[in-house]
PDB file of C-alpha atoms and ligand atoms in Angstrom:
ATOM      1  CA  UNK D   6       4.987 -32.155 -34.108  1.00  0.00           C
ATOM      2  CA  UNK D   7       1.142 -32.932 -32.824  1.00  0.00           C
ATOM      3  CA  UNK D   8      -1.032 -30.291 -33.105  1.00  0.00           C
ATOM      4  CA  UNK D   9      -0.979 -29.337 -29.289  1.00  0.00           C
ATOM      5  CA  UNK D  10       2.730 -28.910 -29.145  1.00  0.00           C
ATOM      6  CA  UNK D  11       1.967 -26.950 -32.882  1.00  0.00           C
ATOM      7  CA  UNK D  12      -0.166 -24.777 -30.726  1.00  0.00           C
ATOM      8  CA  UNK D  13       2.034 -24.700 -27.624  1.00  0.00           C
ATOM      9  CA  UNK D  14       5.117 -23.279 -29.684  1.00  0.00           C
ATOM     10  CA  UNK D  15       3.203 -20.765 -31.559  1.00  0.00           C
ATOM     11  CA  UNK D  16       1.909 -19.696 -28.591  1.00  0.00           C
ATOM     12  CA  UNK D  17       5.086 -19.362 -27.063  1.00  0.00           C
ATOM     13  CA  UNK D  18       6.634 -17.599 -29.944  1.00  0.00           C
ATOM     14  CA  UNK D  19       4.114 -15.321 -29.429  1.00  0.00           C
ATOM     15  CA  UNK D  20       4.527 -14.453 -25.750  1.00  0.00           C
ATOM     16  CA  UNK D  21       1.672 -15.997 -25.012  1.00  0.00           C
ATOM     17  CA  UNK D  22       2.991 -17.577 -22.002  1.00  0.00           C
ATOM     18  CA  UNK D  23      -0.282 -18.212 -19.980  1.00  0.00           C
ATOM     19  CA  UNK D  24      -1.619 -19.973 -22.740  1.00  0.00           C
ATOM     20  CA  UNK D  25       1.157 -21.774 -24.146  1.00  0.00           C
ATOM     21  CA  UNK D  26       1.680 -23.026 -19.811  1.00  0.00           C
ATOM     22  CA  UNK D  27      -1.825 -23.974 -19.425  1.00  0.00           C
ATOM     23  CA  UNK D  28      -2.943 -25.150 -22.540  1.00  0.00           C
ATOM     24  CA  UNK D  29      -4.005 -28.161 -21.881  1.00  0.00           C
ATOM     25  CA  UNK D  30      -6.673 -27.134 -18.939  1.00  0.00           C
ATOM     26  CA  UNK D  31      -8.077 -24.753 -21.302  1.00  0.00           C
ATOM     27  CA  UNK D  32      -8.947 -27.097 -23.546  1.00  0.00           C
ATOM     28  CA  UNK D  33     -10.305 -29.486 -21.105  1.00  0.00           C
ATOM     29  CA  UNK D  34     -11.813 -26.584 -19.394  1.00  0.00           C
ATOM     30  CA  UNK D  35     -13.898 -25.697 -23.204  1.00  0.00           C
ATOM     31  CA  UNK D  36     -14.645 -29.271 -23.179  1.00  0.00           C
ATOM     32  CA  UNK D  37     -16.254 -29.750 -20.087  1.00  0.00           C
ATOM     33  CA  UNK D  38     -18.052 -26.678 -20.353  1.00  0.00           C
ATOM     34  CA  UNK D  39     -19.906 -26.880 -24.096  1.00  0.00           C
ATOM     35  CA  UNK D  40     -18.038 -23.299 -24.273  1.00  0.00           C
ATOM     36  CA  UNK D  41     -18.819 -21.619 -28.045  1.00  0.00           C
ATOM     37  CA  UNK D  42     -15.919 -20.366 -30.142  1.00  0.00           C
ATOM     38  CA  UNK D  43     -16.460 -17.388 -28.740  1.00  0.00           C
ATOM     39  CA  UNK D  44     -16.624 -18.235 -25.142  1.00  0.00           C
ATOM     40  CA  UNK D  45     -13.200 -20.720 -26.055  1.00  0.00           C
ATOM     41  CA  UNK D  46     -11.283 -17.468 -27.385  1.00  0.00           C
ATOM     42  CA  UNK D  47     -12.749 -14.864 -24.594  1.00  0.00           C
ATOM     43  CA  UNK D  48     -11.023 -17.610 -22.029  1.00  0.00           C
ATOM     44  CA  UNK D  49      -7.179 -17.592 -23.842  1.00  0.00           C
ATOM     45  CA  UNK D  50      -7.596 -13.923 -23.472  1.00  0.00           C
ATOM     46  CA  UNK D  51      -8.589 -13.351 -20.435  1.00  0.00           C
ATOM     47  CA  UNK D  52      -6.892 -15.478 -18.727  1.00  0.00           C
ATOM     48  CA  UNK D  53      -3.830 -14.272 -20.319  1.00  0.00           C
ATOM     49  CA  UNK D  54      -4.570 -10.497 -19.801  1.00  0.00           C
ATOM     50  CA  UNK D  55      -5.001 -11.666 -16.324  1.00  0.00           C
ATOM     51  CA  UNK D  56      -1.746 -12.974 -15.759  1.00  0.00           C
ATOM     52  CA  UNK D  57       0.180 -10.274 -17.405  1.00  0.00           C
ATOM     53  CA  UNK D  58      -1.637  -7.484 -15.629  1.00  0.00           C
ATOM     54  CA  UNK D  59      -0.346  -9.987 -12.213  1.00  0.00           C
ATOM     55  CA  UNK D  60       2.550 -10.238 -13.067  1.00  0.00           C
ATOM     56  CA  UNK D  61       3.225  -6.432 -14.004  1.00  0.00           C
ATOM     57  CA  UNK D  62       1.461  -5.838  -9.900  1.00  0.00           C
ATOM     58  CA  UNK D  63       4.155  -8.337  -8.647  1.00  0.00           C
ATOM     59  CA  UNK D  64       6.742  -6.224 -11.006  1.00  0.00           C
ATOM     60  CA  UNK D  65       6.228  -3.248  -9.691  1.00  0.00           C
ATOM     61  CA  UNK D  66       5.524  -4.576  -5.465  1.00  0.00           C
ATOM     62  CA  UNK D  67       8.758  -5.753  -6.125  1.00  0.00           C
ATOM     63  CA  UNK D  68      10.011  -2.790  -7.369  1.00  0.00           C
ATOM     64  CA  UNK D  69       8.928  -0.215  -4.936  1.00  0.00           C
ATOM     65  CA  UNK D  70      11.814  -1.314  -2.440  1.00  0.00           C
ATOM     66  CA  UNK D  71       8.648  -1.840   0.658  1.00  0.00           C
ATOM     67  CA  UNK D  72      10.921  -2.941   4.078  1.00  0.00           C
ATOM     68  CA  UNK D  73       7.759  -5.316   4.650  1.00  0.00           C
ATOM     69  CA  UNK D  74       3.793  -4.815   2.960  1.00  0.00           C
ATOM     70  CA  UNK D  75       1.312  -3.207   5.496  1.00  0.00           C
ATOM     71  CA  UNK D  76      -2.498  -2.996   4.229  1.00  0.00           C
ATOM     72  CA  UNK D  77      -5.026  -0.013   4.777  1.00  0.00           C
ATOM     73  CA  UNK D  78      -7.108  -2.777   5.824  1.00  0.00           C
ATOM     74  CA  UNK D  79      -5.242  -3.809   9.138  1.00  0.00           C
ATOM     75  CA  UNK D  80      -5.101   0.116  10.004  1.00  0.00           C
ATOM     76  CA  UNK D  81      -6.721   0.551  12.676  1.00  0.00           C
ATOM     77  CA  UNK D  82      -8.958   3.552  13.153  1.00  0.00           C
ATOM     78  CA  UNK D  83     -10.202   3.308  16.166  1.00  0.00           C
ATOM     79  CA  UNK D  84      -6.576   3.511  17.444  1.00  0.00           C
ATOM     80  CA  UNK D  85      -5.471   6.256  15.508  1.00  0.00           C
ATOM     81  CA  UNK D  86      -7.971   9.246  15.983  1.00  0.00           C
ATOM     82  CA  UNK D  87      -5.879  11.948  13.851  1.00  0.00           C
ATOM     83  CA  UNK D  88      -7.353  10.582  10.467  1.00  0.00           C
ATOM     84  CA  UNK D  89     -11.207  10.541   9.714  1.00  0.00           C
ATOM     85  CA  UNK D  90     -12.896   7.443   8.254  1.00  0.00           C
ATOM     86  CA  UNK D  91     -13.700   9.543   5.434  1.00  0.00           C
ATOM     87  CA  UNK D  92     -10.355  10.802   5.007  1.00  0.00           C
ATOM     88  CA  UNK D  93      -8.548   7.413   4.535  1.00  0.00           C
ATOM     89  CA  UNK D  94     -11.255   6.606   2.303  1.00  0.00           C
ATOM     90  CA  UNK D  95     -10.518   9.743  -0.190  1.00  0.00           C
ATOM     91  CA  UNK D  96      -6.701   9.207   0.414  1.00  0.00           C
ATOM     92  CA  UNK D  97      -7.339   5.506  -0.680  1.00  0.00           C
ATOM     93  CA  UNK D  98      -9.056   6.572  -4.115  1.00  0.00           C
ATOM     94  CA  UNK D  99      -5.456   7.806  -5.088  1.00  0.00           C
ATOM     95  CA  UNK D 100      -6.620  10.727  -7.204  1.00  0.00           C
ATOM     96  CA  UNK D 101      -4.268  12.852  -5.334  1.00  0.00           C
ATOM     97  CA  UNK D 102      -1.149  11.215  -7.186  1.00  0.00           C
ATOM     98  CA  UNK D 103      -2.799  12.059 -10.578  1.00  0.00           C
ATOM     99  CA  UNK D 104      -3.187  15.685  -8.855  1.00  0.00           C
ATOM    100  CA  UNK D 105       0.262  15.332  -7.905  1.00  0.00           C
ATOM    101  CA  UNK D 106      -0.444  16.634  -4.297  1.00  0.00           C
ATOM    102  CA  UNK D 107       1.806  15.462  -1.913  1.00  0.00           C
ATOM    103  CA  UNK D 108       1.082  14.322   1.955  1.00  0.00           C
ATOM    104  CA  UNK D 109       2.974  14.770   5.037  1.00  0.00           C
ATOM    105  CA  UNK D 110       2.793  12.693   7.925  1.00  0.00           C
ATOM    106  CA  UNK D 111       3.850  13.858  10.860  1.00  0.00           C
ATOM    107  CA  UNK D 112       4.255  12.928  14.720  1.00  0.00           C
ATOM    108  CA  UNK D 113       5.945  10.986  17.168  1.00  0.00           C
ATOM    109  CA  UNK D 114       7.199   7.421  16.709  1.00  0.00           C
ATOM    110  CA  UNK D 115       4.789   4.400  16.758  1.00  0.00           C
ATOM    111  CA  UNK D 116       1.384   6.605  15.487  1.00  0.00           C
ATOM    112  CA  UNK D 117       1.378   4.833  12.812  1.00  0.00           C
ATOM    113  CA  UNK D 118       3.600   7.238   9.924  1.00  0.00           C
ATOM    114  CA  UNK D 119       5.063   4.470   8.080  1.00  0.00           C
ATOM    115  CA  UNK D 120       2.345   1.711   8.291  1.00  0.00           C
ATOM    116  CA  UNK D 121      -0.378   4.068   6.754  1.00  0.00           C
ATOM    117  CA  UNK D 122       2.180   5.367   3.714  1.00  0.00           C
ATOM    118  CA  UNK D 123       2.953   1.855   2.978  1.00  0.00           C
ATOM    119  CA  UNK D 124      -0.510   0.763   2.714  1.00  0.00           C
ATOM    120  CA  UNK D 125      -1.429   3.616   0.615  1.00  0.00           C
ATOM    121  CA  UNK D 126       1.638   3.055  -1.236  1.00  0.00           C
ATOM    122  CA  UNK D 127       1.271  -0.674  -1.800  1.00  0.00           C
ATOM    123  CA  UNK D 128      -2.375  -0.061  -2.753  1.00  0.00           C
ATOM    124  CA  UNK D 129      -0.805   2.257  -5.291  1.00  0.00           C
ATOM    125  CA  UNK D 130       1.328   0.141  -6.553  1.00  0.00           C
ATOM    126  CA  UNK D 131      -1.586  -2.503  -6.884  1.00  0.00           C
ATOM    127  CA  UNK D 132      -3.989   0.324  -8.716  1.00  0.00           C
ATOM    128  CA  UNK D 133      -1.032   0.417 -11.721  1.00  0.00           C
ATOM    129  CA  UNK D 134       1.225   2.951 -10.221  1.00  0.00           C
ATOM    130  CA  UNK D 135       4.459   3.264  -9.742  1.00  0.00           C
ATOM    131  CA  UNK D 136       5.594   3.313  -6.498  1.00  0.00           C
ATOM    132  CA  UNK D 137       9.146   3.987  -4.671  1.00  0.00           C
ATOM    133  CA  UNK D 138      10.236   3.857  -1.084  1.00  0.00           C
ATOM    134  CA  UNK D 139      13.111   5.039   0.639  1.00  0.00           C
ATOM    135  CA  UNK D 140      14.274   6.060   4.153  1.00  0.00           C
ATOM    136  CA  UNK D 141      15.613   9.950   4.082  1.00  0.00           C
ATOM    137  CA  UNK D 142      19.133   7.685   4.764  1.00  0.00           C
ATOM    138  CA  UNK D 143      18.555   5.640   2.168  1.00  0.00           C
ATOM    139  CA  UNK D 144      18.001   8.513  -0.077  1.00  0.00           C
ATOM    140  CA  UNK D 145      21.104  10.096   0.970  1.00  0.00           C
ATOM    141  CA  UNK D 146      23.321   7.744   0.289  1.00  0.00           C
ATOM    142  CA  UNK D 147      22.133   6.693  -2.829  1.00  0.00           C
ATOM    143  CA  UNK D 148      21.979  10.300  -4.210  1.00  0.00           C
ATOM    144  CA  UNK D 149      25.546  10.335  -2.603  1.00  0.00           C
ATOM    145  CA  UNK D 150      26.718   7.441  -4.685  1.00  0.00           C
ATOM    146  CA  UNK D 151      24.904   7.621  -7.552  1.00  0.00           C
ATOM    147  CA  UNK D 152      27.759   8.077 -10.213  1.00  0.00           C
ATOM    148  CA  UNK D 153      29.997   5.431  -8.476  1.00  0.00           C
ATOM    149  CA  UNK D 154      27.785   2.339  -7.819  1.00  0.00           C
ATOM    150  CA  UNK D 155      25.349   0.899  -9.965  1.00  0.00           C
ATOM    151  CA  UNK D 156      22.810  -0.187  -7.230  1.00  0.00           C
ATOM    152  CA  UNK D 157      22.210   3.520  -6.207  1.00  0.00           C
ATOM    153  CA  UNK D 158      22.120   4.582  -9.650  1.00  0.00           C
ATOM    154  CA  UNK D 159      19.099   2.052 -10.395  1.00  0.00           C
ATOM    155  CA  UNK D 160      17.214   2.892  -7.175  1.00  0.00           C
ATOM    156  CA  UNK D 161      17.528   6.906  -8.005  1.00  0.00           C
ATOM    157  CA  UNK D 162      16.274   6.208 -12.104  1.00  0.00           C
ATOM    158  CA  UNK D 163      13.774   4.009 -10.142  1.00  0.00           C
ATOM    159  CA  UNK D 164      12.665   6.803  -8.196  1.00  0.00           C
ATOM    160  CA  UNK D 165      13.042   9.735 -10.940  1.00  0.00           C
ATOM    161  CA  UNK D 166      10.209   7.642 -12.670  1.00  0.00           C
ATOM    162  CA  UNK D 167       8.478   7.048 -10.279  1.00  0.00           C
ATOM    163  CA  UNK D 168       4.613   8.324  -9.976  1.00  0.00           C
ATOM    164  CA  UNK D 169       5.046   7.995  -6.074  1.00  0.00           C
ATOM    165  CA  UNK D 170       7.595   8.176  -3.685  1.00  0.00           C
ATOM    166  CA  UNK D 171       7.725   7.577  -0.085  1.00  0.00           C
ATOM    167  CA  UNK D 172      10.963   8.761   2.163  1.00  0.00           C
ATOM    168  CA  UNK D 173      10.217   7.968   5.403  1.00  0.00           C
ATOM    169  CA  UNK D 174      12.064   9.332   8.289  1.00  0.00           C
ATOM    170  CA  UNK D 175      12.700  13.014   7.460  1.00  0.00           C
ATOM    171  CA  UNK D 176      14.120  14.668   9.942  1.00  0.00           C
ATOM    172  CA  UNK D 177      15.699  11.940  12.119  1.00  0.00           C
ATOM    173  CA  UNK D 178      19.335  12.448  11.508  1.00  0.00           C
ATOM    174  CA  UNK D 179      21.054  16.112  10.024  1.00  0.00           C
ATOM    175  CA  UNK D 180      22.033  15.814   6.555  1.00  0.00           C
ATOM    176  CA  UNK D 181      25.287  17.018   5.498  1.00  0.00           C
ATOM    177  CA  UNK D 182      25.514  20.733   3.169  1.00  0.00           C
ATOM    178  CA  UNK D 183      26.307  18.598  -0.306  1.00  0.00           C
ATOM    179  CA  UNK D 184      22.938  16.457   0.782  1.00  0.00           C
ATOM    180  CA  UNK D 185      20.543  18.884   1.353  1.00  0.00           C
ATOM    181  CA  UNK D 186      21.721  20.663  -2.005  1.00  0.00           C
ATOM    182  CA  UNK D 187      21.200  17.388  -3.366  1.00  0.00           C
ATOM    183  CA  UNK D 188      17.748  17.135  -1.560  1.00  0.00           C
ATOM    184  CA  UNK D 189      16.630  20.239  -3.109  1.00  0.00           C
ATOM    185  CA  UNK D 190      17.126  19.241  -6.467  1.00  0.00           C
ATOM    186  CA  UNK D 191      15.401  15.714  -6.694  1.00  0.00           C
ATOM    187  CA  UNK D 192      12.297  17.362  -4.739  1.00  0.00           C
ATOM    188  CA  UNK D 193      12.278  19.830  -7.379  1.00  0.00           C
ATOM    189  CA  UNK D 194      12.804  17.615  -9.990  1.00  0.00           C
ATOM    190  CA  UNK D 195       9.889  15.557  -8.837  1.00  0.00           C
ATOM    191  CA  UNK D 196       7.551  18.300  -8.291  1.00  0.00           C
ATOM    192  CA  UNK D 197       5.601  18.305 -11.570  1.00  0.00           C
ATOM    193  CA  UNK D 198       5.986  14.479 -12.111  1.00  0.00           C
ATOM    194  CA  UNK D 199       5.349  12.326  -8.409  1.00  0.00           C
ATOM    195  CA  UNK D 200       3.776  12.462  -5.555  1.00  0.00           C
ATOM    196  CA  UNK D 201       5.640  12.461  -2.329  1.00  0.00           C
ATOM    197  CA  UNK D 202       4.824  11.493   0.927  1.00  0.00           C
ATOM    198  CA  UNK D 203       7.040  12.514   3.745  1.00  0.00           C
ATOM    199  CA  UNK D 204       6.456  11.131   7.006  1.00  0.00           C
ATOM    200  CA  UNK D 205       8.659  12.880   9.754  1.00  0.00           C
ATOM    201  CA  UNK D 206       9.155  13.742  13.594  1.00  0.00           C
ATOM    202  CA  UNK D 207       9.576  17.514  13.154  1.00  0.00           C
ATOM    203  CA  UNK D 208       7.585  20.286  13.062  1.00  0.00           C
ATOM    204  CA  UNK D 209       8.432  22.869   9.683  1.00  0.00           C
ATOM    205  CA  UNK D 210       9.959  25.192  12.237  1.00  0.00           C
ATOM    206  CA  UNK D 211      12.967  22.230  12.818  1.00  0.00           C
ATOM    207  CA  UNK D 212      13.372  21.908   9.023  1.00  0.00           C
ATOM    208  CA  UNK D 213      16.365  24.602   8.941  1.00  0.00           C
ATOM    209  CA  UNK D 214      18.222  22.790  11.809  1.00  0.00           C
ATOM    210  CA  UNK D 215      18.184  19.020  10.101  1.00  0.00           C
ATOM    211  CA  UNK D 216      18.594  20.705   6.716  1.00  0.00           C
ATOM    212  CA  UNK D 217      21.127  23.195   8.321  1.00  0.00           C
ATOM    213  CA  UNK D 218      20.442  26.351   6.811  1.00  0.00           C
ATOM    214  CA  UNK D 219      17.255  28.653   6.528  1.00  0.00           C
ATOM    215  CA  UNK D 220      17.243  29.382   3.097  1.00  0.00           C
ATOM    216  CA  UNK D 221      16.946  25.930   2.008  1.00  0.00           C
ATOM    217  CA  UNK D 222      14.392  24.863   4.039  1.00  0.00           C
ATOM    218  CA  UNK D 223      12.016  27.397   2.623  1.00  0.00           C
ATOM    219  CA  UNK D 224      12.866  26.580  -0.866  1.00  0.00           C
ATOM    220  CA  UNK D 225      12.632  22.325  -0.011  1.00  0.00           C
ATOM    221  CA  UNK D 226       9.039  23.588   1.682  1.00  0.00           C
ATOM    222  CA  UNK D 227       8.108  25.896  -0.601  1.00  0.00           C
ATOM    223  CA  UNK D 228       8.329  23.383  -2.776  1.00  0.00           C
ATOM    224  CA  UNK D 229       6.539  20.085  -1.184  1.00  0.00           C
ATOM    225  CA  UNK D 230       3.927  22.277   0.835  1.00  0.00           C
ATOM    226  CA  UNK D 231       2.626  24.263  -2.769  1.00  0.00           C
ATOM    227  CA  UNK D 232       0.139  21.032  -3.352  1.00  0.00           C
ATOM    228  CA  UNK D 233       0.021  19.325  -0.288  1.00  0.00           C
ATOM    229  CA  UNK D 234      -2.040  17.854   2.780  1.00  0.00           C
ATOM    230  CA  UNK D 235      -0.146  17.679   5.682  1.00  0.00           C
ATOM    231  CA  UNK D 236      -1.547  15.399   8.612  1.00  0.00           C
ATOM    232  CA  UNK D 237      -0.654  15.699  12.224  1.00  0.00           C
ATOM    233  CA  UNK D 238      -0.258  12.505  13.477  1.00  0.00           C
ATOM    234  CA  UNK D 239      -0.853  12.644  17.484  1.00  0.00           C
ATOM    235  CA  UNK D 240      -1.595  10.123  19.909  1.00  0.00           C
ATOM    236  CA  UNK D 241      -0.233   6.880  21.645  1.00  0.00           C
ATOM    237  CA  UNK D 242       2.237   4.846  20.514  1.00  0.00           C
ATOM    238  CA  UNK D 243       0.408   1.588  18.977  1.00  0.00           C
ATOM    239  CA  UNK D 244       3.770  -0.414  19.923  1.00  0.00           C
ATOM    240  CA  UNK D 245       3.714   0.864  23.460  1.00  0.00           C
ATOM    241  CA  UNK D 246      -0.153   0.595  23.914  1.00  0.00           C
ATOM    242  CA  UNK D 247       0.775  -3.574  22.248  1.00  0.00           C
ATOM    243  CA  UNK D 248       3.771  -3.907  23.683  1.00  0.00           C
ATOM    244  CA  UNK D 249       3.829  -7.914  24.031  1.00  0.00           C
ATOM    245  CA  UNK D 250       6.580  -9.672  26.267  1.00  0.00           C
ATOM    246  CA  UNK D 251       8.094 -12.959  26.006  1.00  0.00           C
ATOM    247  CA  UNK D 252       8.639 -13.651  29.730  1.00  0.00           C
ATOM    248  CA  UNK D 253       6.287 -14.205  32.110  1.00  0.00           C
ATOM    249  CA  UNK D 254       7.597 -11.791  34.681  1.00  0.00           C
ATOM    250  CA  UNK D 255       5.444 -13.009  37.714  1.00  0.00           C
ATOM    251  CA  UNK D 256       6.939 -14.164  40.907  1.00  0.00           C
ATOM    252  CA  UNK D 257       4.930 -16.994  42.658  1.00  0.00           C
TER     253      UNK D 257
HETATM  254  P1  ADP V  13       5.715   5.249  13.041  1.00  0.00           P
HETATM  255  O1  ADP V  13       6.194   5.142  11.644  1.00  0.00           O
HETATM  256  O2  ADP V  13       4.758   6.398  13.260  1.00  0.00           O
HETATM  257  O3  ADP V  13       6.818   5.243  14.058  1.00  0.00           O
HETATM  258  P2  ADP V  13       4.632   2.628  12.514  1.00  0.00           P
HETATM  259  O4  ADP V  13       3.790   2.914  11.337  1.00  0.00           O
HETATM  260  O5  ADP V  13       5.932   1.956  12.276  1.00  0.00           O
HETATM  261  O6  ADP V  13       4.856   3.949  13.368  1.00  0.00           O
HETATM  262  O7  ADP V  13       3.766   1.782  13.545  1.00  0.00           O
HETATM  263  C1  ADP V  13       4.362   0.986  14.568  1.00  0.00           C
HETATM  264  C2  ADP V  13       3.658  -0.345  14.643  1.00  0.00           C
HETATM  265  O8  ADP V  13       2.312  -0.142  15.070  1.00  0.00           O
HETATM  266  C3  ADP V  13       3.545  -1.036  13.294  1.00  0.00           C
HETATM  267  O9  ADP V  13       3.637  -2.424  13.487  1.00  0.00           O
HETATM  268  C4  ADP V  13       2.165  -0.657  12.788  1.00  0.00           C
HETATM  269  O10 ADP V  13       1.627  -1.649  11.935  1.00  0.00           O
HETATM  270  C5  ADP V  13       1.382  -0.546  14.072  1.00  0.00           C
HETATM  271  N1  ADP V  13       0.346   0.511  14.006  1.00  0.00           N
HETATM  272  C6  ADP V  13       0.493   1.821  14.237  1.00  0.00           C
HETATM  273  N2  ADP V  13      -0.662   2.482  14.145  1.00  0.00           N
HETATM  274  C7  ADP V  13      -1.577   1.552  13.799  1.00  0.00           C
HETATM  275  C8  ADP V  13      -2.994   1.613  13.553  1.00  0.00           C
HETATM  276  N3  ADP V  13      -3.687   2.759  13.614  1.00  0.00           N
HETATM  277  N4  ADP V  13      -3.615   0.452  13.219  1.00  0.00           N
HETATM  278  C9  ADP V  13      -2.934  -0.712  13.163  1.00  0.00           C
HETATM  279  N5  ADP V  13      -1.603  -0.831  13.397  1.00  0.00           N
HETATM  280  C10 ADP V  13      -0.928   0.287  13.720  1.00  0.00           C
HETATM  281 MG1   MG V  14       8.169   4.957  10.967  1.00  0.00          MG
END
């Protein structure tokens, strides 16, 4: 074997699979650029640090279950006037998940609920964390199936370990008695280990009728509301206020 294949397998033995891929530019790379011994090692490193830490990012993206990615960059402030500049930016330095605080979003459809939980979600997920999302129907039926099919049972482990967890659409449809137990539980499970955020259409007065009895809507509050920012979410529909059409309706 030449020494560069030598090298190559070594490498690759070792799980170095950055270097053992792109071997051959690094050494041309050294070449072409006098680099020192040291400056020659410092690049194998780094460039394989950097491709594992990528590769753990895309992992966990991935992971998180997003319906599609939205950025905090492409929300739209000016549109949305229930959230200050300065309070995106200190929601966006994430040090409420290591506080464990949770974050409700709530208001009508099209204000912009899911779009800004995803971003902050996905920016999460890109800052090391890790990140789940659900819909509350989702998260019914997979707490609802959990012991019987292996799909739900990965998404719930997923979400027991997860450092954040988004369930959007609380509130939209009643759960049934044996979910809302269920409910209960993971929220209090969760409550000294993730961060939730909830986005929803209802007020906390409409919490007993979707969760269908008083007492467990206190404890289910009781529980998310102890750290928590909740953010009333007013205002125009952005789909409404973009609404595009495909035909061009005029009559000449
Ligand atoms: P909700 O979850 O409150 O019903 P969405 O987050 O799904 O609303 O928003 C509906 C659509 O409008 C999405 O395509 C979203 O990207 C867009 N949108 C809503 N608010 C904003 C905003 N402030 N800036 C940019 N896009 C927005
Ligand atoms: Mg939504």
């Amino acid at each position: 074997m030449d020494r560069l294949n030598e090298i190559k397998a070594n490498a690759g033995s070792l799980s170095l699979v950055h270097t053992r891929d792109n071997m051959e530019s690094i050494l041309k790379n050294a070449e072409l650029s006098n680099s020192t011994y040291m400056e020659f090692l410092s690049d194998i490193f780094q460039g394989e640090t950097n491709y594992r830490h990528d590769k753990a990012k895309s992992k966990r993206i991935k992971e998180a279950g997003f319906p599609y990615i939205k950025k905090l960059d492409d929300f739209d402030l000016g549109f949305c006037k229930s959230i200050t500049e300065k309070q995106l930016k200190q929601l966006s330095e994430l040090t409420w998940i290591e506080g464990l605080y949770n974050l409700i979003f709530a208001g009508p459809p099209g204000v912009g609920k899911t779009h800004l939980s995803i971003a902050l979600a996905y920016h999460a997920c890109e800052e090391g964390y890790k990140v789940n999302y659900t819909t509350m129907q989702m998260l019914m039926q997979c707490m609802r199936t959990e012991e019987i099919d292996r799909r739900s049972k990965a998404k719930m482990n997923r979400i027991r370990k997860s450092n954040l967890l988004v369930i959007d659409e609380v509130g939209y449809l009643p759960v049934k008695d044996i979910e809302g137990n269920m409910f209960f539980q993971l929220i209090s499970e969760l409550q000294e280990q993730t961060s939730v955020i909830i986005t929803t259409n209802k007020g906390f007065e409409d919490w007993t009728e979707f969760l269908g009895d008083p007492a467990l809507a206190t404890a289910v509050l009781d529980r998310l509301t102890y750290r928590c920012d909740k953010i009333i979410m007013n205002g125009k529909s952005y789909r409404i206020e973009n609404r595009k059409s495909f035909l061009n309706q005029n009559k000449n």
